[in-house]
XYZ file of C-alpha atoms in Angstrom:
564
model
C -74.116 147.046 6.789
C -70.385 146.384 5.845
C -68.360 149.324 3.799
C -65.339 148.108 2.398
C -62.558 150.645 1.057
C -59.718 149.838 -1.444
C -57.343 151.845 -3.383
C -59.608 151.032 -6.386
C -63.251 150.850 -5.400
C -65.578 151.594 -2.861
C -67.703 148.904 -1.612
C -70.611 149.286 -0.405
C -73.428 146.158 1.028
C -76.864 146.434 1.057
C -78.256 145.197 4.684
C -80.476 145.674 7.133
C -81.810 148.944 8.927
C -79.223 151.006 10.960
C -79.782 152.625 14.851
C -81.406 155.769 12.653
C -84.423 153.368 12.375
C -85.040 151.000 15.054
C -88.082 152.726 15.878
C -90.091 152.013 13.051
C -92.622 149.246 12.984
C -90.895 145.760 12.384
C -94.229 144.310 9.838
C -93.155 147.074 8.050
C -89.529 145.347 7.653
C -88.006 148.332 6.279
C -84.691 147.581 4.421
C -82.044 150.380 4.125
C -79.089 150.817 1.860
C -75.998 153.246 2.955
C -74.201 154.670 0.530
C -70.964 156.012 2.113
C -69.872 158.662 -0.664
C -66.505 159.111 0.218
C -63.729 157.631 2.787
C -64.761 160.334 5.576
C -68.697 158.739 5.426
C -69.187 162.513 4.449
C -72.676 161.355 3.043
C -74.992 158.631 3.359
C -77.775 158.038 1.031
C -81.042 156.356 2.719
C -83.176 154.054 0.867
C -86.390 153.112 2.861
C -88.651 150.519 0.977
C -91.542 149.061 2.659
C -91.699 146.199 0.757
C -89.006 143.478 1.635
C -87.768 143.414 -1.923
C -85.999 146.123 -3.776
C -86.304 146.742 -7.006
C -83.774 145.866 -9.989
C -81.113 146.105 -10.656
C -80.092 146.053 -7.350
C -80.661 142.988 -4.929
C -80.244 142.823 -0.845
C -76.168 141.611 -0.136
C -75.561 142.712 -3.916
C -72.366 144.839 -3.815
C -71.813 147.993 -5.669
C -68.777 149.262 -6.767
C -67.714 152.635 -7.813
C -64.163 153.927 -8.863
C -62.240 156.098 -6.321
C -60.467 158.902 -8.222
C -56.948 158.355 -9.912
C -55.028 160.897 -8.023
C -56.050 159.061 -4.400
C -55.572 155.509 -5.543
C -51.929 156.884 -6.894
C -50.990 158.245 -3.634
C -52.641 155.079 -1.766
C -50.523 153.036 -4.079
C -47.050 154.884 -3.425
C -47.366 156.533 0.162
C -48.295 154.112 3.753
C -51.719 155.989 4.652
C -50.772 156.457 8.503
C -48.224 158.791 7.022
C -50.737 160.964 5.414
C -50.567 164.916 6.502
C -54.523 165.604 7.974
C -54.493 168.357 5.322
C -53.590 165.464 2.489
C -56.533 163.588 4.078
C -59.103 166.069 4.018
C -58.010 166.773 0.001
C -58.290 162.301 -0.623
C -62.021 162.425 0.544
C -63.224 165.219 -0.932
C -61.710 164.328 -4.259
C -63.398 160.573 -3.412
C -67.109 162.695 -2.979
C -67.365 164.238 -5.758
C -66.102 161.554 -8.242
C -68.181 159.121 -6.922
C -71.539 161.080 -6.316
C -72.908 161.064 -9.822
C -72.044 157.660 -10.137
C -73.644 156.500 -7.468
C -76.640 158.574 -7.939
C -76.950 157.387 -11.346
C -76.805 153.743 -10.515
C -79.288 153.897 -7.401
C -81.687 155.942 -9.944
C -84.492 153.604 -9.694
C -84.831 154.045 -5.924
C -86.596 156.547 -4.141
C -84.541 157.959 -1.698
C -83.777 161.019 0.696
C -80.016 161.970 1.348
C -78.645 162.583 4.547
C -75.157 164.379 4.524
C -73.292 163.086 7.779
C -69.822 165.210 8.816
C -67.855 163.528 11.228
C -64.745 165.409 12.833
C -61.084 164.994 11.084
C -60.176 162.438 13.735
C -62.718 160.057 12.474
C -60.835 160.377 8.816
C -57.814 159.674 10.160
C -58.711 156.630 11.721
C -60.214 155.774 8.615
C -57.369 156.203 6.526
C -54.639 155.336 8.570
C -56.563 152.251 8.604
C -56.326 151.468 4.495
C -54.827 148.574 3.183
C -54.157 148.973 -0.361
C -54.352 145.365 -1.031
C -57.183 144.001 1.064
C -59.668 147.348 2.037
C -60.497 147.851 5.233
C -63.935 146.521 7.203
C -65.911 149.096 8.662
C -68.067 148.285 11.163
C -71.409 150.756 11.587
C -70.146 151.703 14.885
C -67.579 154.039 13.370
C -70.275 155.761 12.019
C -71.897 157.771 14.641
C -74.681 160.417 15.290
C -76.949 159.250 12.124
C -80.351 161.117 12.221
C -83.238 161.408 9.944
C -83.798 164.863 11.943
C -83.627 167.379 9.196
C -81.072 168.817 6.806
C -77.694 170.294 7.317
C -75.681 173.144 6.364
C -73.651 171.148 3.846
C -76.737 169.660 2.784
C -78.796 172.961 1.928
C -75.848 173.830 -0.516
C -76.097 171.454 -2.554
C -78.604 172.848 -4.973
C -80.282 170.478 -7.320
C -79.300 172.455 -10.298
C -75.589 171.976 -9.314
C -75.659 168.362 -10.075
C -76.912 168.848 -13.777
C -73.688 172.095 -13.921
C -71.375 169.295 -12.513
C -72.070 167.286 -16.061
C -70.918 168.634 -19.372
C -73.882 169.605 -21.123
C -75.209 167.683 -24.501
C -73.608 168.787 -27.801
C -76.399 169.392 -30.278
C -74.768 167.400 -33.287
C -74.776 164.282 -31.043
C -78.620 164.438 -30.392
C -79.829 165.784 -33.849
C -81.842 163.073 -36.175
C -79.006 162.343 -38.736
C -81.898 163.226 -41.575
C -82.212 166.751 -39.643
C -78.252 167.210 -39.670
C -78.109 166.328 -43.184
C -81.094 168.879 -44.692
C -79.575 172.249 -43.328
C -77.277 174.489 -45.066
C -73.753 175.289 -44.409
C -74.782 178.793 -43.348
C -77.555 177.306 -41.018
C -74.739 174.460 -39.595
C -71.949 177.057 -38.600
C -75.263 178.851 -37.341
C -76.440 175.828 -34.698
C -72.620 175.593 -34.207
C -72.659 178.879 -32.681
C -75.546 178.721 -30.668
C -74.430 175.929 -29.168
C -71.005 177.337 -28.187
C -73.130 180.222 -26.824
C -74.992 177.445 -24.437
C -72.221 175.513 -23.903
C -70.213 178.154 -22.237
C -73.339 180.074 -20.547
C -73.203 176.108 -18.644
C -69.258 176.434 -17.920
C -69.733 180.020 -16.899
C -72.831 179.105 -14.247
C -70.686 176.048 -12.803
C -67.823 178.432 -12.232
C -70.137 181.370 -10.432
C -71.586 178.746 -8.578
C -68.146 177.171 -7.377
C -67.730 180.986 -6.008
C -70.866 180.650 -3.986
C -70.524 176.720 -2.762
C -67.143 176.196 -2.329
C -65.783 179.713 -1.084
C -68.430 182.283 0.349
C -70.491 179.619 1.870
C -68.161 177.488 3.723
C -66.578 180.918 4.784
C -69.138 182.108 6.689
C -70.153 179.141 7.807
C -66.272 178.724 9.187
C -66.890 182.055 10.716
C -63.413 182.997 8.537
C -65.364 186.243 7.109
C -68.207 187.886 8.179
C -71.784 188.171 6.346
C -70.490 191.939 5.572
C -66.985 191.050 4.434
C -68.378 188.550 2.072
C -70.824 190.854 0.618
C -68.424 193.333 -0.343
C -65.901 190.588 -1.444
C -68.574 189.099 -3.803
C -71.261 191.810 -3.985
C -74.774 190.712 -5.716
C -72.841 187.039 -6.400
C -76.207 185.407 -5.921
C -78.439 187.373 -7.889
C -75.956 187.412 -10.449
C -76.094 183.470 -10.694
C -79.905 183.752 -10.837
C -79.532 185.429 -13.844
C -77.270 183.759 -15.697
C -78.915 180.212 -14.905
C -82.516 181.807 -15.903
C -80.445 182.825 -18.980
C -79.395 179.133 -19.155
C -82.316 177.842 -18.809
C -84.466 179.796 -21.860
C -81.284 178.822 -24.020
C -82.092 175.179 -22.794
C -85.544 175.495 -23.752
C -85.124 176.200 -27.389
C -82.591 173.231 -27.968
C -85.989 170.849 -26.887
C -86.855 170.025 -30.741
C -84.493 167.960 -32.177
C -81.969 170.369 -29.958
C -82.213 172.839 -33.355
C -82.834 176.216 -32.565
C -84.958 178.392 -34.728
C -85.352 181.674 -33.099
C -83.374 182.870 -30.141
C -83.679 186.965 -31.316
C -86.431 187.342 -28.567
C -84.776 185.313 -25.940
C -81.245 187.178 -26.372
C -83.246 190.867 -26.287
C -84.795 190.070 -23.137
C -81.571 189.042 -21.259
C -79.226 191.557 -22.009
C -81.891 195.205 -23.326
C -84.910 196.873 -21.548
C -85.218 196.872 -17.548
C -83.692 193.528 -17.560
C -80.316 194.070 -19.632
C -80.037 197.953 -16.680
C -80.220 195.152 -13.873
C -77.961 192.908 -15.440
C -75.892 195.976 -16.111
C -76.095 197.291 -12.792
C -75.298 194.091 -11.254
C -72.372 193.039 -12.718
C -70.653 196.598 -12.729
C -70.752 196.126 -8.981
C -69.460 192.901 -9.053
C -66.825 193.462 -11.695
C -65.579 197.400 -10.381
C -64.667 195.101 -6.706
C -62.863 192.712 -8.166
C -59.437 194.411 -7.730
C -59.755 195.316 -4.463
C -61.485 192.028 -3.401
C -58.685 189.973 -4.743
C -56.282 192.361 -2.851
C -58.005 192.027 0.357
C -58.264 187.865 -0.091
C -54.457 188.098 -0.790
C -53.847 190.047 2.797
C -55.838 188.345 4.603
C -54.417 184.839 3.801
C -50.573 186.259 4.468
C -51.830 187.294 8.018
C -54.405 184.356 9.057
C -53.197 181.100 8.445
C -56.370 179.455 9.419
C -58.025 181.055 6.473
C -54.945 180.581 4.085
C -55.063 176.628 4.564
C -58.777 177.157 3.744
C -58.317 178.331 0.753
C -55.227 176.138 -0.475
C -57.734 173.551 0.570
C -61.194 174.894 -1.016
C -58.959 175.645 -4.023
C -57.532 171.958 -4.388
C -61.088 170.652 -4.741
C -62.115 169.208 -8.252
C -65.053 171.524 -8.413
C -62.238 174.146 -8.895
C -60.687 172.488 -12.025
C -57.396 173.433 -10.980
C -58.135 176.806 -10.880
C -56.851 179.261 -8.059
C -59.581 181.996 -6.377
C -58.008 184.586 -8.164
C -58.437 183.113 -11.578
C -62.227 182.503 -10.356
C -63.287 186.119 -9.488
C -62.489 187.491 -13.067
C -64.745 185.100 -14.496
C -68.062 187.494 -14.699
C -65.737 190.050 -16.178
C -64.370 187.738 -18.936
C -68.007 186.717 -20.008
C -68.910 189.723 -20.429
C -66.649 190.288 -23.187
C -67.280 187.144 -24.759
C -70.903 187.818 -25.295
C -70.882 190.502 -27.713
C -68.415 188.495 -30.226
C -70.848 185.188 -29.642
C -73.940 187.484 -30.555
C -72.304 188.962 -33.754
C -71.368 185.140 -35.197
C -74.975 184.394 -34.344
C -76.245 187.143 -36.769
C -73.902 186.673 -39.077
C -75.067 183.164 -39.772
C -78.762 184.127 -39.651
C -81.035 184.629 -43.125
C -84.283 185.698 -41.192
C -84.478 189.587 -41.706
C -86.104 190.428 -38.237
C -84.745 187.397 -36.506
C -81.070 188.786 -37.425
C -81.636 192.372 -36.824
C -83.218 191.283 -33.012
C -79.840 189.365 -32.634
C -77.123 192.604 -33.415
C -79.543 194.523 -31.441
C -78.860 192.344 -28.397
C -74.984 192.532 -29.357
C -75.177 196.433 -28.954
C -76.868 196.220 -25.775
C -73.841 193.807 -24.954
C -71.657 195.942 -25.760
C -73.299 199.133 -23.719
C -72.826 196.970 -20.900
C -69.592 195.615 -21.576
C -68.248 199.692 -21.919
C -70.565 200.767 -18.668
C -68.807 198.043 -17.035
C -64.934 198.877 -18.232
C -66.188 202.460 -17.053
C -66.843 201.139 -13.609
C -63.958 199.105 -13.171
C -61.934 201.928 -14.417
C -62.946 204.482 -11.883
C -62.951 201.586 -9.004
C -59.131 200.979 -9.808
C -58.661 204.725 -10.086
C -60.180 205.391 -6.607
C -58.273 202.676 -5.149
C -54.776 204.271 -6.698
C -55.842 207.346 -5.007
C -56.860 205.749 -1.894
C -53.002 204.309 -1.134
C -51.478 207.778 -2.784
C -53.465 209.302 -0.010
C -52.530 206.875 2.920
C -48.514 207.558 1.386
C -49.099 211.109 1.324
C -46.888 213.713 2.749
C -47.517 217.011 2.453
C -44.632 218.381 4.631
C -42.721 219.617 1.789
C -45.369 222.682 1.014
C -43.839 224.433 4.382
C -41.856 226.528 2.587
C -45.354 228.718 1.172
C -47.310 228.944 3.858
C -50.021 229.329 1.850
C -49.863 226.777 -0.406
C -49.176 224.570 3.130
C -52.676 225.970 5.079
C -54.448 225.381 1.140
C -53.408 221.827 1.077
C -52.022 220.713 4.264
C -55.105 218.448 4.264
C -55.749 217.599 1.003
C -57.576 214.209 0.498
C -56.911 212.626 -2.930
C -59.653 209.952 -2.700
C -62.333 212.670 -2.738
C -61.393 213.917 -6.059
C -62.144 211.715 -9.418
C -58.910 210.915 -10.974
C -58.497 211.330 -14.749
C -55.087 210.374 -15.954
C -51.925 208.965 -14.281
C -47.994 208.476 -15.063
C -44.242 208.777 -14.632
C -43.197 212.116 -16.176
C -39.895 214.049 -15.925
C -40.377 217.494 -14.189
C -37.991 219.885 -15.869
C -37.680 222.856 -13.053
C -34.687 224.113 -14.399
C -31.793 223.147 -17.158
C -29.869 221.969 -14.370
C -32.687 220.484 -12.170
C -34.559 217.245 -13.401
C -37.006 215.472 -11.247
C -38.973 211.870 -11.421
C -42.935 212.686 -10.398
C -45.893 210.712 -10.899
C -48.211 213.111 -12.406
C -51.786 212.791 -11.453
C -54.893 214.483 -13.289
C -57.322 215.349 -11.300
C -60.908 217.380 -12.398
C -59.566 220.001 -11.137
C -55.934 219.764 -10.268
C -52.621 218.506 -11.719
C -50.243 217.344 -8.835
C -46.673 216.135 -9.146
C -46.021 213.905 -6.580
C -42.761 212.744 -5.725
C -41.510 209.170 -4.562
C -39.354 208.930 -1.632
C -38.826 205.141 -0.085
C -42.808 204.438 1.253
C -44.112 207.676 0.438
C -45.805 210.165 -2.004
C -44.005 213.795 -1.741
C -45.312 217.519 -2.582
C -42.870 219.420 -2.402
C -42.319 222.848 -4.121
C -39.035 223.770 -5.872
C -37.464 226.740 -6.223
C -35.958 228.003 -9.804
C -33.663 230.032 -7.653
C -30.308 228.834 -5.176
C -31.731 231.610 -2.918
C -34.679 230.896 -0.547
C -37.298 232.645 -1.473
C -39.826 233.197 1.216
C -42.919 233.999 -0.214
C -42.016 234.721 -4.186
C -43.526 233.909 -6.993
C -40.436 232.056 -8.444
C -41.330 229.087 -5.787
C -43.448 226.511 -8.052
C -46.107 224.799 -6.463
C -46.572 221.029 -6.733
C -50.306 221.607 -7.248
C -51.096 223.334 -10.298
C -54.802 224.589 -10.541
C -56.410 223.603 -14.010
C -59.270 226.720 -14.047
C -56.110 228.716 -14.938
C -53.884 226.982 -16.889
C -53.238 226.154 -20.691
C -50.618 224.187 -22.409
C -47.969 224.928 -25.051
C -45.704 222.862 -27.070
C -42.052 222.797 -26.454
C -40.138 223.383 -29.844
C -37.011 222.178 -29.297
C -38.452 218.449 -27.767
C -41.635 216.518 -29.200
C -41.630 214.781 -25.911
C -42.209 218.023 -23.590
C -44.823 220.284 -23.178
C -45.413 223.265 -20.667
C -48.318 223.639 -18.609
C -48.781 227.486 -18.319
C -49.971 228.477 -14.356
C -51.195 232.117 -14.464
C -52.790 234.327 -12.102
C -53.567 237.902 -11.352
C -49.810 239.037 -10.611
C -48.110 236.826 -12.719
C -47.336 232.916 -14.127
C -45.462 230.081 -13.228
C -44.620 227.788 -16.443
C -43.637 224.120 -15.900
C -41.852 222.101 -18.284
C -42.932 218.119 -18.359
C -41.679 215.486 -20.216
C -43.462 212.419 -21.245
C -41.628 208.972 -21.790
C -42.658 209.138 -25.648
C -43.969 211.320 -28.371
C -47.468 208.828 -27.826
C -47.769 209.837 -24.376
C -47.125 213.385 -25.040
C -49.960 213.416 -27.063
C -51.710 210.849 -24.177
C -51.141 213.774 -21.646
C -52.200 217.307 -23.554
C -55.312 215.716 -24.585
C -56.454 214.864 -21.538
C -55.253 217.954 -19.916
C -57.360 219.632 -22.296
C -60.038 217.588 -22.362
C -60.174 218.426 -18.315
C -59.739 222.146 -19.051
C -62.465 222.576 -20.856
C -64.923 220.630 -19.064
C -64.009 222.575 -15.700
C -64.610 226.051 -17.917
C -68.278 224.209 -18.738
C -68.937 223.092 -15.430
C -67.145 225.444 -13.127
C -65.368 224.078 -10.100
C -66.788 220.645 -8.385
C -70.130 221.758 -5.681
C -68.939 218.424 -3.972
C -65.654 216.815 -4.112
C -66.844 213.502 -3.156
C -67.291 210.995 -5.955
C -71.205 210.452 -6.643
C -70.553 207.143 -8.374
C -73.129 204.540 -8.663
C -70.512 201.706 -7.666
C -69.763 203.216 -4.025
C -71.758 201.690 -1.232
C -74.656 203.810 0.181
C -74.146 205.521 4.160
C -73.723 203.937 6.765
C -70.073 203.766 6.973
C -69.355 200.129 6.247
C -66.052 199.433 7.919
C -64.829 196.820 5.028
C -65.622 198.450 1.894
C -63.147 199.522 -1.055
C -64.736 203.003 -0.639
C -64.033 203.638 3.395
């Protein structure tokens, strides 16, 4: 067997049986045909007949071409090939895989075959490609190809799901397969109707690609790299798989109902039992774990490639693949989120186009149960990011400045932020007296206010003094903390941008003026005051400070979590 590479095609001969099957019987006279998929031999397809023919329409010594992609045969074309980085190398033949997979595939159709995924190490590429002539290929004999074995599959192998190869191709549009007499019979209404449906499919197909390009190209190779750990990768992309389950079972019932004349008649039933009942709580529950890590998971990807390079040049490289579509990790990871928000919209266009009674009023009850997911989720992510805002307030914290009240100092010497829920957060201007201004980010929490203060690194509480004299122990020192269980608001008259939070207690009260940036957030900042207020007079103060939210990993302490 002869491979011949060009800057334009891949050649490939059809010949006798290779080392891998010199055992077999010779009356069977077994005739094989390698397929090498890309410039590395990253994959050989096997095609064992035991007949001494093969079937049409391809022939022993018949040649089969296939295109190698544009980008490689550009950069074959302007750049000598033993000048090629490794890096550039590795990028050529995995761009040459997966262009000329399908094609392949496609052609050798009629054959019965098993493939075989062979990896050889970097320094067999490079002797490969420094070895190119643009003009005039190369010959390579089968003794560069070593270590084939019909022995079982590999790693690389087991990921390549079957499904992925139908994901890979764009999936039919329904006006192009539609009997012309069907297309011409329905209504406007019931046109714009199909049209939606279709866009509905059509991107439920993009969206399972992408999730999948999460799982195959990234968290697989990963840990098979040993670059993360089974742990790390779980809390970077928590549930990932069963989330793809779903939305490819999802996929596939939309599939389903595009089998007659690819017109769909109902799809009420089908929507109602993805996204409401037990199903729509898992889906729910699912993706609010995925979606509330996102932040944190693209901040810990982000660290960890500025302090390994190994795993940076991993993903520069994992991210330069096609499958990728020139797409970066971090634009990846949002995906699930951005679907979600898609679906209610999709679901109301759906309905609106529908003249069936029932069939409508099953199709805006599955938008509703989109959107209770949709707002669970925001709900999730919302408190994730507010955890995490608390979480680096508290590693910044300094609580030195309380010193001066020694009781305010043994109170909250060791206050811990990130076991409180956070409510509300912003720049406001602490007015302490008419002379005295001061910058604080203002943090609600359930049941505290605190005005923290930013000096270079860290986050400052520090109590200030209306008076130039020290005061050791008066009430005239204001505390940085301000319990809400007993305190109200008032306006300020003479500035629609202040208000006073009112601190009282059994000997006195301590009144704080703050200013907000605009009247809006004013407004923003008593309402939510209040709001907090009030519920603390319902509830009383928090039994347990600790945050029983469902998105927080169970016990056990896991050392790489957003919530440890």
């Amino acid at each position: 067997m002869v491979v011949m590479i060009s800057s334009r095609t891949l050649r490939v001969e059809l010949g006798t049986a290779g080392p891998g099957l010199t055992s077999t019987s010779p009356d069977e006279q077994r005739r094989t045909y390698k397929c090498c998929c890309r410039s590395q031999c990253d994959a050989y397809y096997y095609y064992v007949k035991l007949k001494c023919s093969l079937p049409p329409p391809l022939q022993p010594t018949q040649i089969l071409r296939v295109q190698i992609p544009h980008n490689v045969s550009f950069e074959l074309d302007r750049t000598r090939p033993d000048l090629l980085s490794e890096e550039q190398q590795r990028k050529f033949v995995q761009d040459v895989q997966l262009a000329q997979a399908p094609e392949i595939i496609l052609i050798l159709s009629p054959i019965p075959f098993i493939p075989i995924p062979l990896y050889l190490p970097l320094s067999s590429s490079s002797v490969l490609l420094s070895s190119i002539s643009v003009d005039e290929g190369v010959l390579l004999p089968e003794g560069v190809l070593p270590g084939l074995s019909l022995s079982g599959p590999t790693p690389q192998q087991e990921e390549q799901d079957p499904r992925l190869l139908e994901l890979e191709q764009d999936p039919p549009n329904w006006r192009e397969h539609t009997p012309p007499d069907t297309l011409k019979d329905l209504s406007k209404k019931e046109t714009k109707r199909q049209e939606v449906i279709n866009e509905l499919f059509a991107t439920e197909h993009a969206h399972v690609r992408m999730l999948s390009v999460l799982q195959t190209v990234f968290w697989k190779p990963l840990e098979r790299e040993e670059l993360m750990t089974a742990t790390e990768l779980a809390t970077i992309f928590p549930s990932l798989d069963e989330i793809i389950d779903m939305h490819y079972a999802f996929y596939e019932h939309l599939k389903k109902l595009r089998q007659h004349n690819f017109i769909v008649k109902a799809i009420g039933t089908t929507l109602l039992n993805r996204f409401g009942g037990t199903e729509g709580e898992w889906f729910q529950k699912l993706t609010s774990r995925f979606c509330s890590h996102q932040t944190w998971a693209l901040e810990q990807l982000k660290m960890r490639q500025k302090k390994d390079p190994r795993f940076n040049s991993f993903i520069l490289e994992a991210e330069s693949r096609p499958q990728c579509r020139r797409l970066q990790l971090k634009d990846i990871i949002p995906t699930e989120m951005q679907r979600l928000t898609k679906y209610p919209l999709l679901l109301e266009n759906i309905a609106k186009c529908t003249e069936d009674t029932l069939e409508k009023e099953s199709i805006q009850q599955s938008a509703e149960c989109c959107r209770k997911i949709l707002n669970h989720v925001n709900e999730e992510v919302k408190q994730m990011e507010n955890l995490l805002t608390l979480k680096d307030y508290q590693r910044r914290l300094d609580t030195s400045g309380l010193k001066p009240s020694n009781e305010l100092y043994l109170e909250y010497k060791y206050l811990d932020l990130a076991q409180r829920r956070m409510i509300y957060e912003g720049p406001l201007t602490w007015r302490v007296t008419k002379e005295k201004t001061l910058e604080v980010q203002c943090v609600l929490l359930g049941d505290l206010l605190v005005l923290l203060q930013k000096q270079d690194d860290k986050m400052v509480l520090k109590c200030q003094s209306k008076s130039n004299i020290a005061v050791q122990e008066g009430k005239q020192m204001l505390s940085p903390i301000i319990k809400l269980d007993s305190a109200f608001l008032r306006e300020v008259a003479t500035d629609r941008k202040a208000f006073y939070v009112i601190f009282t207690w059994d000997s006195g009260a301590q009144i704080y003026e703050l200013v907000a940036q605009s009247v809006g957030e004013r407004k923003n900042w008593t309402d939510v005051i209040k709001m907090a207020v009030d519920e603390l007079k319902k509830t009383g103060p928090p039994s347990d400070l600790k945050r029983g939210n469902s998105i927080l990993t169970g016990g056990g302490g896991n050392p790489y979590s957003p919530t440890t």
